Structures are given as structure tokens and as C-alpha cells.
mmCIF file with all atom_site columns, C-alpha atoms in Angstrom:
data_model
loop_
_atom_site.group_PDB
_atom_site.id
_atom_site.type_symbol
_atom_site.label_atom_id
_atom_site.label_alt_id
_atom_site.label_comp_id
_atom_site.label_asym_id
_atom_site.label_entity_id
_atom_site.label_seq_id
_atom_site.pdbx_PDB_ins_code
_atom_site.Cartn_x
_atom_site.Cartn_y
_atom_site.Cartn_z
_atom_site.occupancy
_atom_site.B_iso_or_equiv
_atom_site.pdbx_formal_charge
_atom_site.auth_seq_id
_atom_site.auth_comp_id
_atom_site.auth_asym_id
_atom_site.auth_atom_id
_atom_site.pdbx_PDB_model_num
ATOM 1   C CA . UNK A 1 1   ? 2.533   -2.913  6.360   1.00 89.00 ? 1   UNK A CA 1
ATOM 2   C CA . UNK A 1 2   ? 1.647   -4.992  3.244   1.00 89.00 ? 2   UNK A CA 1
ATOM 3   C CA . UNK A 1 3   ? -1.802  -4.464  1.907   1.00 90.00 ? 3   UNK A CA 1
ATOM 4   C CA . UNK A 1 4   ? -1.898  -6.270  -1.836  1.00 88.00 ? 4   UNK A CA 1
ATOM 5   C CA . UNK A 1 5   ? -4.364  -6.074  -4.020  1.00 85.00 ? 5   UNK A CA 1
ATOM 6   C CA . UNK A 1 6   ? -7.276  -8.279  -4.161  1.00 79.00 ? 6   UNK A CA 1
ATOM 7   C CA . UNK A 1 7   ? -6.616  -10.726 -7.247  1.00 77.00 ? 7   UNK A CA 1
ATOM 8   C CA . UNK A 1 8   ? -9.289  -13.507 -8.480  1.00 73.00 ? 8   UNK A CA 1
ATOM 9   C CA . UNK A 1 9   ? -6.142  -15.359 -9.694  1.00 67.00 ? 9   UNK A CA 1
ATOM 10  C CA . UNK A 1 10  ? -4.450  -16.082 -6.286  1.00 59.00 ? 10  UNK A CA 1
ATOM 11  C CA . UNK A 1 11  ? -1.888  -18.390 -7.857  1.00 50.00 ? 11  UNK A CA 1
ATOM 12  C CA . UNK A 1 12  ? -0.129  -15.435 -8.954  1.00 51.00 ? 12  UNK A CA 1
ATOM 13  C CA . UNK A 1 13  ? 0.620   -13.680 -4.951  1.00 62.00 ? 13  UNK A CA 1
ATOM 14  C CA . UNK A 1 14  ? 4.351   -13.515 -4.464  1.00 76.00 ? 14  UNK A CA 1
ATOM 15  C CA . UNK A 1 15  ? 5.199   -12.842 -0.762  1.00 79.00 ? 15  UNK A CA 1
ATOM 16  C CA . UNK A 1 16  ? 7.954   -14.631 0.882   1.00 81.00 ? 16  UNK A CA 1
ATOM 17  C CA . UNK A 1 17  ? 8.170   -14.059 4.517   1.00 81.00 ? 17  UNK A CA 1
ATOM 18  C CA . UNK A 1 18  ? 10.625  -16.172 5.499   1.00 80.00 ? 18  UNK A CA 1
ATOM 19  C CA . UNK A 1 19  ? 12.814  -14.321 3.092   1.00 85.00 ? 19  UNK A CA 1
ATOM 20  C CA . UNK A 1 20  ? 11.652  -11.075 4.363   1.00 85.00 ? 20  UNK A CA 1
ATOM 21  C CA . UNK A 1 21  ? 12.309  -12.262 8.077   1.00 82.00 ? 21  UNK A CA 1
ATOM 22  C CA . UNK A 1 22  ? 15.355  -13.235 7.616   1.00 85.00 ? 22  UNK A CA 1
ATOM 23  C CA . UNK A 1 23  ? 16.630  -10.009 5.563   1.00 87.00 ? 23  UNK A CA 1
ATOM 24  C CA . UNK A 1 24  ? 15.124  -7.544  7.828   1.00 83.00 ? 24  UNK A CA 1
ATOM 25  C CA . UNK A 1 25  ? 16.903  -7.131  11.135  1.00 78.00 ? 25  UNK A CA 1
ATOM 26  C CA . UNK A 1 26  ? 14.465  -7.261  14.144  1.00 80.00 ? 26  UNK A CA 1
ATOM 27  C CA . UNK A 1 27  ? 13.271  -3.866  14.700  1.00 79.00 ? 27  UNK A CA 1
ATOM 28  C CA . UNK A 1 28  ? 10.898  -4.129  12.197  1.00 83.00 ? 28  UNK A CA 1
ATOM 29  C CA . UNK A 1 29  ? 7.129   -5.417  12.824  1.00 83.00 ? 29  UNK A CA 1
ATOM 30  C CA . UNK A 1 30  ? 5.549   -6.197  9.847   1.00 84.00 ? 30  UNK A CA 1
ATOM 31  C CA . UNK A 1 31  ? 1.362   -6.170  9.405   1.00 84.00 ? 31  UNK A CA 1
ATOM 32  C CA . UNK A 1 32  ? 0.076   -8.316  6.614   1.00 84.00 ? 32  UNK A CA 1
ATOM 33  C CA . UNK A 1 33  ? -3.406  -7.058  5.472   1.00 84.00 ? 33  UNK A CA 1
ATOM 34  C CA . UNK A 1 34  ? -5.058  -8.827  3.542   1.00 80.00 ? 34  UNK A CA 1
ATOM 35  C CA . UNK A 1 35  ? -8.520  -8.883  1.717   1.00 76.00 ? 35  UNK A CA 1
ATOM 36  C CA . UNK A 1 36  ? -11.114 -10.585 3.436   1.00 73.00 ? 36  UNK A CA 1
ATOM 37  C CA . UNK A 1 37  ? -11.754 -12.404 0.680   1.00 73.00 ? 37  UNK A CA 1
ATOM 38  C CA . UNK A 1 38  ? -7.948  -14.208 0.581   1.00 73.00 ? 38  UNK A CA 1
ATOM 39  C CA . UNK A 1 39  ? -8.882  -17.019 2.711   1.00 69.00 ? 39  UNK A CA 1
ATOM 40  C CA . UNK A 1 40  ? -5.999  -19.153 1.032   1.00 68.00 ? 40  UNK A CA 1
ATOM 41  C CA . UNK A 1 41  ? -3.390  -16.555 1.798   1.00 68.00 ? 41  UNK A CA 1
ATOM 42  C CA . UNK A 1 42  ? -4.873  -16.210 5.211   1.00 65.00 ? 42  UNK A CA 1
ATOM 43  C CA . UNK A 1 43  ? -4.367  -19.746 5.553   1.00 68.00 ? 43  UNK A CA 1
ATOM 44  C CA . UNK A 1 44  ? -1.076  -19.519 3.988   1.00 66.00 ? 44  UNK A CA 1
ATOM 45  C CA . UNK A 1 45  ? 0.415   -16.976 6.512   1.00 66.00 ? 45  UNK A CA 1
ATOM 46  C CA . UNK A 1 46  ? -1.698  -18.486 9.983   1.00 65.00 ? 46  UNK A CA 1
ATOM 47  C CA . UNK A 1 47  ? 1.462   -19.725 11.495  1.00 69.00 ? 47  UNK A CA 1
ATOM 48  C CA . UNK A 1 48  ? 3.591   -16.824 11.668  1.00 69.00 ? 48  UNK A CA 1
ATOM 49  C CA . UNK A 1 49  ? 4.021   -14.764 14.813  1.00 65.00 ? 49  UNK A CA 1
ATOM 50  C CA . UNK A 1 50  ? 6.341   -12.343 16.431  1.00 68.00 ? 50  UNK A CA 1
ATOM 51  C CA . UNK A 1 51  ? 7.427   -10.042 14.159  1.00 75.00 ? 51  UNK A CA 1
ATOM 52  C CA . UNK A 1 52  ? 4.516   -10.948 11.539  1.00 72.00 ? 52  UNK A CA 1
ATOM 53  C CA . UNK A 1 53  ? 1.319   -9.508  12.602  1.00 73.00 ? 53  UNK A CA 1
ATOM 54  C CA . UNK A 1 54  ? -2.137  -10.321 10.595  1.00 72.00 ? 54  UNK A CA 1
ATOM 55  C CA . UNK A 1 55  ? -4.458  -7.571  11.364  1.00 70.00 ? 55  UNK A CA 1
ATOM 56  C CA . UNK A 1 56  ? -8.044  -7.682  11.862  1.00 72.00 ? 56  UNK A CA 1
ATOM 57  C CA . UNK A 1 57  ? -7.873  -4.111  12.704  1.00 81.00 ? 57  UNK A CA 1
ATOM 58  C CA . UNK A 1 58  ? -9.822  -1.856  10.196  1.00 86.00 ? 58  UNK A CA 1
ATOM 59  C CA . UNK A 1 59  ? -7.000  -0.522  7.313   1.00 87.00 ? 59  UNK A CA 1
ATOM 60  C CA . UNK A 1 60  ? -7.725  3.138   8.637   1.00 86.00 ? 60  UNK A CA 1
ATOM 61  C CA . UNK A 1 61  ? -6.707  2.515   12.300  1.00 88.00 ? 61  UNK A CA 1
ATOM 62  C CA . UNK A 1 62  ? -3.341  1.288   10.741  1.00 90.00 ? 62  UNK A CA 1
ATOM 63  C CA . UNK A 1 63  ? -2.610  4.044   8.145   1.00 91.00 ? 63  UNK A CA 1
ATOM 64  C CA . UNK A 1 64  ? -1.391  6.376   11.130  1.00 89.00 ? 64  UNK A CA 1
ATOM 65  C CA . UNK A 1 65  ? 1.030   3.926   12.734  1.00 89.00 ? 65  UNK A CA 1
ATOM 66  C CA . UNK A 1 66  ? 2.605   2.437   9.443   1.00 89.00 ? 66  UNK A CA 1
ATOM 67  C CA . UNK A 1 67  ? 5.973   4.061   8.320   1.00 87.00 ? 67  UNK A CA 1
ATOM 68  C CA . UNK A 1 68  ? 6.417   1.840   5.219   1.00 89.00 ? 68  UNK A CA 1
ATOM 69  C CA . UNK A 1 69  ? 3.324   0.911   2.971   1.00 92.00 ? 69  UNK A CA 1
ATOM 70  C CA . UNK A 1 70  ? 3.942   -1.771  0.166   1.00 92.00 ? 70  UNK A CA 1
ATOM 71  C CA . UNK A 1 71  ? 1.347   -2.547  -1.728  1.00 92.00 ? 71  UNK A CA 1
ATOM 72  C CA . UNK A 1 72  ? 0.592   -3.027  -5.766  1.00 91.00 ? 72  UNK A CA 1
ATOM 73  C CA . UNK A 1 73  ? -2.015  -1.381  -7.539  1.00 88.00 ? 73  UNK A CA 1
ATOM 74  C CA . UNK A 1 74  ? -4.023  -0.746  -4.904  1.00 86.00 ? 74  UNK A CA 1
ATOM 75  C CA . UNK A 1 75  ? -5.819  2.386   -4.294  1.00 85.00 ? 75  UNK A CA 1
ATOM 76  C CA . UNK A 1 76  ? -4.522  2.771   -0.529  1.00 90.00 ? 76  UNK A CA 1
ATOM 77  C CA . UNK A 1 77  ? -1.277  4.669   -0.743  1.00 89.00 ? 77  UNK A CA 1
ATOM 78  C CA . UNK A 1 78  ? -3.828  7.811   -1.302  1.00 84.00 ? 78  UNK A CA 1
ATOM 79  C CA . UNK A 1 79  ? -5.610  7.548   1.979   1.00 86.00 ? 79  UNK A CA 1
ATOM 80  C CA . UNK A 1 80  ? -2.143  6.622   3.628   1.00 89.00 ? 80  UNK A CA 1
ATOM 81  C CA . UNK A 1 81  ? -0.311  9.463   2.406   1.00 86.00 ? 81  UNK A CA 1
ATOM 82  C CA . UNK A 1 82  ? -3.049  11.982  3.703   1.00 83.00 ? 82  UNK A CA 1
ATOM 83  C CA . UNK A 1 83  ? -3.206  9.703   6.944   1.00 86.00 ? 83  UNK A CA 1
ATOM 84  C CA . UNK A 1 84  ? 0.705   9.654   7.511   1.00 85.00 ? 84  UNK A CA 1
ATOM 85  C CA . UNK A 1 85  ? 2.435   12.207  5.631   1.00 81.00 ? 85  UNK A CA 1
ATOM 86  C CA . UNK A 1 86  ? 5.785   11.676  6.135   1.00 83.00 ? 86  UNK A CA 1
ATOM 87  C CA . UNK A 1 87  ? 5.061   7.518   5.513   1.00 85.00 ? 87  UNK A CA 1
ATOM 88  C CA . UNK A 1 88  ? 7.092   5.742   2.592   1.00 87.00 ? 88  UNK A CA 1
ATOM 89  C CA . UNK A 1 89  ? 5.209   4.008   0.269   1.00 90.00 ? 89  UNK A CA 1
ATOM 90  C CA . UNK A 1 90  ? 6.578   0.945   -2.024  1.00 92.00 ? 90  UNK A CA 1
ATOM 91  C CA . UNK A 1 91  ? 5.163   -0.539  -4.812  1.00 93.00 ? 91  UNK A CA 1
ATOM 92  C CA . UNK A 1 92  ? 5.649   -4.204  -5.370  1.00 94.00 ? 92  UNK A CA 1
ATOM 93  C CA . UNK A 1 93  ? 4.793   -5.109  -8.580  1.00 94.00 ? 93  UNK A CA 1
ATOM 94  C CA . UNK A 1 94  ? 5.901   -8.266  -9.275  1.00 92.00 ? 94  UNK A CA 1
ATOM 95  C CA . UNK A 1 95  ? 2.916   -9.464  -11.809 1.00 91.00 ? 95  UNK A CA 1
ATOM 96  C CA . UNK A 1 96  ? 3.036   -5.656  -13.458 1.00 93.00 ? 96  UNK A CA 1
ATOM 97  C CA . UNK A 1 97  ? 2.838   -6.852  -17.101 1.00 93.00 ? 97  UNK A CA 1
ATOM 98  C CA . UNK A 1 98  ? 0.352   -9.666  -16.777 1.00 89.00 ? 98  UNK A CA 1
ATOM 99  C CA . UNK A 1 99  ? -2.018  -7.243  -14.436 1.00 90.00 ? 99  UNK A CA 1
ATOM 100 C CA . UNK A 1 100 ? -1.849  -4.259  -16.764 1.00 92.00 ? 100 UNK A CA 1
ATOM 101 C CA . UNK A 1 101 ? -2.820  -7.139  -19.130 1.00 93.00 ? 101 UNK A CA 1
ATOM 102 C CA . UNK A 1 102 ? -5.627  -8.514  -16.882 1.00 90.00 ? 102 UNK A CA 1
ATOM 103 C CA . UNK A 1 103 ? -7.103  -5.768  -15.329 1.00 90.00 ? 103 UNK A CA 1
ATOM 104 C CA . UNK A 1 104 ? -5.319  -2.965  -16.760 1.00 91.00 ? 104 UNK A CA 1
ATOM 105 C CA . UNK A 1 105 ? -3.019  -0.372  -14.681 1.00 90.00 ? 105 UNK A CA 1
ATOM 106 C CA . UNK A 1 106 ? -3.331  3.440   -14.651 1.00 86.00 ? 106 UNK A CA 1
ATOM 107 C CA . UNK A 1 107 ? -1.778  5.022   -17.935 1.00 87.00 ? 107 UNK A CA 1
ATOM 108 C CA . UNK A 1 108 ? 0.792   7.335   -16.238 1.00 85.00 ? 108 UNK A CA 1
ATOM 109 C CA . UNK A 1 109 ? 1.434   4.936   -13.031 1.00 87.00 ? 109 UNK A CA 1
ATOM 110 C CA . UNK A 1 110 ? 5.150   4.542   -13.634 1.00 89.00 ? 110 UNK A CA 1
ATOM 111 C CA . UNK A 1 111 ? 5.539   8.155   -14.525 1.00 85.00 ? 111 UNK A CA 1
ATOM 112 C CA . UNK A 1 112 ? 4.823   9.534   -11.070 1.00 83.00 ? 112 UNK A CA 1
ATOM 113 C CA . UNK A 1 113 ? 5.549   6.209   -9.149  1.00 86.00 ? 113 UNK A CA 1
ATOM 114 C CA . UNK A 1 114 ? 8.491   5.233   -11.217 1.00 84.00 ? 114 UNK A CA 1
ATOM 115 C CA . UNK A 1 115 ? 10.928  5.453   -8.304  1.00 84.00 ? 115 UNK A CA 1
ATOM 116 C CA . UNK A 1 116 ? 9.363   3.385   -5.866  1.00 89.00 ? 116 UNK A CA 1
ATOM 117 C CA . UNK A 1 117 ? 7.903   0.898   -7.823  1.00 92.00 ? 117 UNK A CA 1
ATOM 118 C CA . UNK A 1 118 ? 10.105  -2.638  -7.432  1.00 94.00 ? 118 UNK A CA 1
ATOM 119 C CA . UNK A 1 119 ? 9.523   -5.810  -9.149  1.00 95.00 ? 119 UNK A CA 1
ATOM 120 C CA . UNK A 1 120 ? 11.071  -8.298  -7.231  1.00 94.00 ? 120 UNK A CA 1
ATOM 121 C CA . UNK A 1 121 ? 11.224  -9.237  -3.594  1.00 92.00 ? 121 UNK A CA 1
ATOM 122 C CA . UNK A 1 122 ? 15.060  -8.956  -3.492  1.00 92.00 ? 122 UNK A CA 1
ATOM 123 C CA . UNK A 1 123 ? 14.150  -5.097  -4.496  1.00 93.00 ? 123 UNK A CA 1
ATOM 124 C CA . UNK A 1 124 ? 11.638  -5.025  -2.093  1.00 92.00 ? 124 UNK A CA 1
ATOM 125 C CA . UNK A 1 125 ? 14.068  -5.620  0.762   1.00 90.00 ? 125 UNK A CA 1
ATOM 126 C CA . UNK A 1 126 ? 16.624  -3.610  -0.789  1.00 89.00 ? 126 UNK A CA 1
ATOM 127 C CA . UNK A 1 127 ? 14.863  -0.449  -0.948  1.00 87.00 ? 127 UNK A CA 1
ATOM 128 C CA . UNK A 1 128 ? 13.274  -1.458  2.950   1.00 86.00 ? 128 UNK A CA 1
ATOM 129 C CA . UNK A 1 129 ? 16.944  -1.630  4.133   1.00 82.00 ? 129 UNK A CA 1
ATOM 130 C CA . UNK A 1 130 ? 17.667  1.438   1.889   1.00 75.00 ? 130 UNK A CA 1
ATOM 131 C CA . UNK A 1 131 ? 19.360  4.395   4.549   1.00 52.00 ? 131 UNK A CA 1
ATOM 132 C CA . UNK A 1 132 ? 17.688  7.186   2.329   1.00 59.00 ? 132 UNK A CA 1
ATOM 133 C CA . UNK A 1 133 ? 14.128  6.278   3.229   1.00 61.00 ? 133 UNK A CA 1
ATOM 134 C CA . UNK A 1 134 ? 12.707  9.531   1.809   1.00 64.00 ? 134 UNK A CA 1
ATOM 135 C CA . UNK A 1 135 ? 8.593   10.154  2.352   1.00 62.00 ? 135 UNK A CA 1
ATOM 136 C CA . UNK A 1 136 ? 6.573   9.486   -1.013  1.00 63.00 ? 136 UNK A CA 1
ATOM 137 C CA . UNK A 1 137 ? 3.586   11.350  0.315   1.00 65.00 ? 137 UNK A CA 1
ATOM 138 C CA . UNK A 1 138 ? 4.700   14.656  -1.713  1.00 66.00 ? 138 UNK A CA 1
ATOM 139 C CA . UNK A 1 139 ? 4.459   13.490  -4.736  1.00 69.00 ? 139 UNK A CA 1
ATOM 140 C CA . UNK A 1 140 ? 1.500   11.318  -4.104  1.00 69.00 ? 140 UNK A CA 1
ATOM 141 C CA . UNK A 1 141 ? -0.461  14.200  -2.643  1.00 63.00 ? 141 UNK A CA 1
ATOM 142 C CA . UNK A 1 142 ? 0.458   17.107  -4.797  1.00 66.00 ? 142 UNK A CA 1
ATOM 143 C CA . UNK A 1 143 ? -0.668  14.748  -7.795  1.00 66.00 ? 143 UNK A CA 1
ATOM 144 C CA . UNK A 1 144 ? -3.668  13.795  -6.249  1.00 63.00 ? 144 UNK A CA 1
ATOM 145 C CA . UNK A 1 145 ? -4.733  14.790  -2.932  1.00 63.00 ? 145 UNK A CA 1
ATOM 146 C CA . UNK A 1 146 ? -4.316  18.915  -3.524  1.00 64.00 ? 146 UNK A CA 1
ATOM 147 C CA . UNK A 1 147 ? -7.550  19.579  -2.556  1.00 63.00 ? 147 UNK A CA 1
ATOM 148 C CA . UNK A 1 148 ? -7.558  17.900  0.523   1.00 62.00 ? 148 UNK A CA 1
ATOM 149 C CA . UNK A 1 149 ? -6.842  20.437  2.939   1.00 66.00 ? 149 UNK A CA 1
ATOM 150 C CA . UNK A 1 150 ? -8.430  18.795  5.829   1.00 65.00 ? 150 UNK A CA 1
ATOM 151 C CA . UNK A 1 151 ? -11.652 21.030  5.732   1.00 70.00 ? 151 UNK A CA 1
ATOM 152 C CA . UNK A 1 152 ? -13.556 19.015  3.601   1.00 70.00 ? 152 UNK A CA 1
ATOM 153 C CA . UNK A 1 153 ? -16.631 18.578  5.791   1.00 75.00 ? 153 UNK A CA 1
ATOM 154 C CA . UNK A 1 154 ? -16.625 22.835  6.520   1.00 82.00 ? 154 UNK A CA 1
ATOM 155 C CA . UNK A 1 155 ? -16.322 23.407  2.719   1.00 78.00 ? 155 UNK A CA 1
ATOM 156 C CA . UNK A 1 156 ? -18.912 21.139  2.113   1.00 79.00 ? 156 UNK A CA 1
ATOM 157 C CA . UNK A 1 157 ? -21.361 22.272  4.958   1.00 86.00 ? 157 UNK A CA 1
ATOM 158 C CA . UNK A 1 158 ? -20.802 25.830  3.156   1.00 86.00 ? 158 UNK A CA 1
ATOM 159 C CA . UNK A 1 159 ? -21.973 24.477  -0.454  1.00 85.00 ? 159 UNK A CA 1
ATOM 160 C CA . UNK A 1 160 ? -24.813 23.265  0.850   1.00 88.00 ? 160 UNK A CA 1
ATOM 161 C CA . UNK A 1 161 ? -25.255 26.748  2.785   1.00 88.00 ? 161 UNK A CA 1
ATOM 162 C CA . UNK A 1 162 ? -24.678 28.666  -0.601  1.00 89.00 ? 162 UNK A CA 1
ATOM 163 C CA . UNK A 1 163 ? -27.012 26.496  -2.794  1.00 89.00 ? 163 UNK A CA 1
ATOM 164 C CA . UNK A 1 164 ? -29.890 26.926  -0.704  1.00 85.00 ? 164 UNK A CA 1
ATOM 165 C CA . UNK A 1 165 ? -29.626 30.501  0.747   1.00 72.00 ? 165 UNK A CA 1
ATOM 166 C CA . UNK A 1 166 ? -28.904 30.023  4.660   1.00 62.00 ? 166 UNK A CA 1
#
């Protein structure tokens, strides 16, 4: 699944699916999702089918049934990697330097993300194909999901319990 960042500059989206198609062998089913807000990529992509699916679907209902994430600098790979833990997720930062520039890019991004961050499509596709398809969700989580044990709503009922004496 490919869910970019939303970018007020949309001159700058780099996402060839023709090339993608015809690297990528037919067992794979690619979702686009894009922001709501990218009407002229929306536009841009209208005419594919088949393989290429543009979801409507809410990003949530597709976190569980995606194996590969790619997305940029988007905040999603942290919901995804609690969602599907054993889920690869690729970072395709082709803009990298002129976003950090814009916007600006966490500090230690390419410390922790280093090895799955590409900058090209032709990486992209390479590390797709890639035969060692090892789960990023470790690292991801251990860095920043390591309280999320999946009792968040008990441990949080019990706060409430202990600040006000019941």
C-alpha cells in the first residue's frame, strides 16, 4: 500500500505506476491512498485498474491486510506496525533534502530508519522484489510503540480508578 504524505507543493509527488506495473510481477495488488485533499493525484491515477486499487476504505481497515507499507514522512508506519506486526515498511523519500528543508524531518529519522529508507523508484522496486523481505515492525515498535501492550483502555480505566478512590 502507498500512503504519501500530504504536500501543499504537489508538483513535487514522484510515483510512477506504469513503472511499478511493469516491474512487479502480478501477484502483487497495490492500494494507492491518498489524502483527501490530492484531488490532482486522484485525478492523475483515475484510470488505473486491476492490479491498482484507490481506496476509499478508512486507512485503519487497510493496516491489517497490507504486507508492504511505503510511505515518506508520514506518521502511519506507527499505527501499521502495531496493526500488522510482521508488515514491512519502506520509506520512499525521494524529495528527502528539499522536505527536511520545507517542513523539516525528525532529527534521528535515518538513524533508526536508515535501512529501509530508498530514494528512488528504481530502489523502491528493488527492495519490493528484494527475497529477504524482513518485518520493520521491531525496530519501529521497540523505539516507539513499547508501551503499547494492547491494554491501553484497562490501564487507563485503572488511572482513573486510582485518582479518584473507586
Amino acid at each position: 500500500m502507498y500512503v504519501p504524505t500530504y504536500r501543499e507543493d504537489k508538483a513535487s509527488f514522484e510515483f510512477n505506476l506504469d513503472e511499478i506495473l511493469k516491474e512487479l510481477d502480478d501477484e502483487w495488488l497495490i492500494f494507492v491512498h491518498l489524502h483527501p485533499h490530492d484531488t490532482k493525484f486522484n485525478e492523475k491515477f483515475a484510470n488505473y485498474s486491476g492490479q491498482i486499487m484507490f481506496s476509499t476504505w478508512k486507512l485503519s481497515e487497510l493496516l491489517f491486510i497490507t504486507d508492504c507499507l511505503v510511505t515518506d514522512y508520514s506518521s502511519v508506519p506507527f499505527e501499521y506496525t502495531l496493526a500488522n506486526p510482521n508488515g514491512k515498511v519502506i520509506y520512499y523519500c525521494y524529495d528527502f533534502d528539499t522536505y527536511n528543508k520545507k517542513v523539516g524531518i525528525q532529527a534521528d529519522f535515518l538513524e533508526w530508519a536508515k535501512e529501509d529508507v530508498v530514494y528512488s523508484q528504481e530502489e523502491l522496486i528493488n527492495l519490493i522484489k528484494t527475497a529477504t523481505f524482513k518485518s520493520s515492525s521491531t525496530k519501529i515498535n521497540s523505539l516507539w510503540n513499547e508501551h503499547a501492550k494492547g491494554n491501553s483502555v484497562k490501564l487507563l480505566k485503572d488511572w482513573i480508578e486510582a485518582q479518584h478512590g473507586n
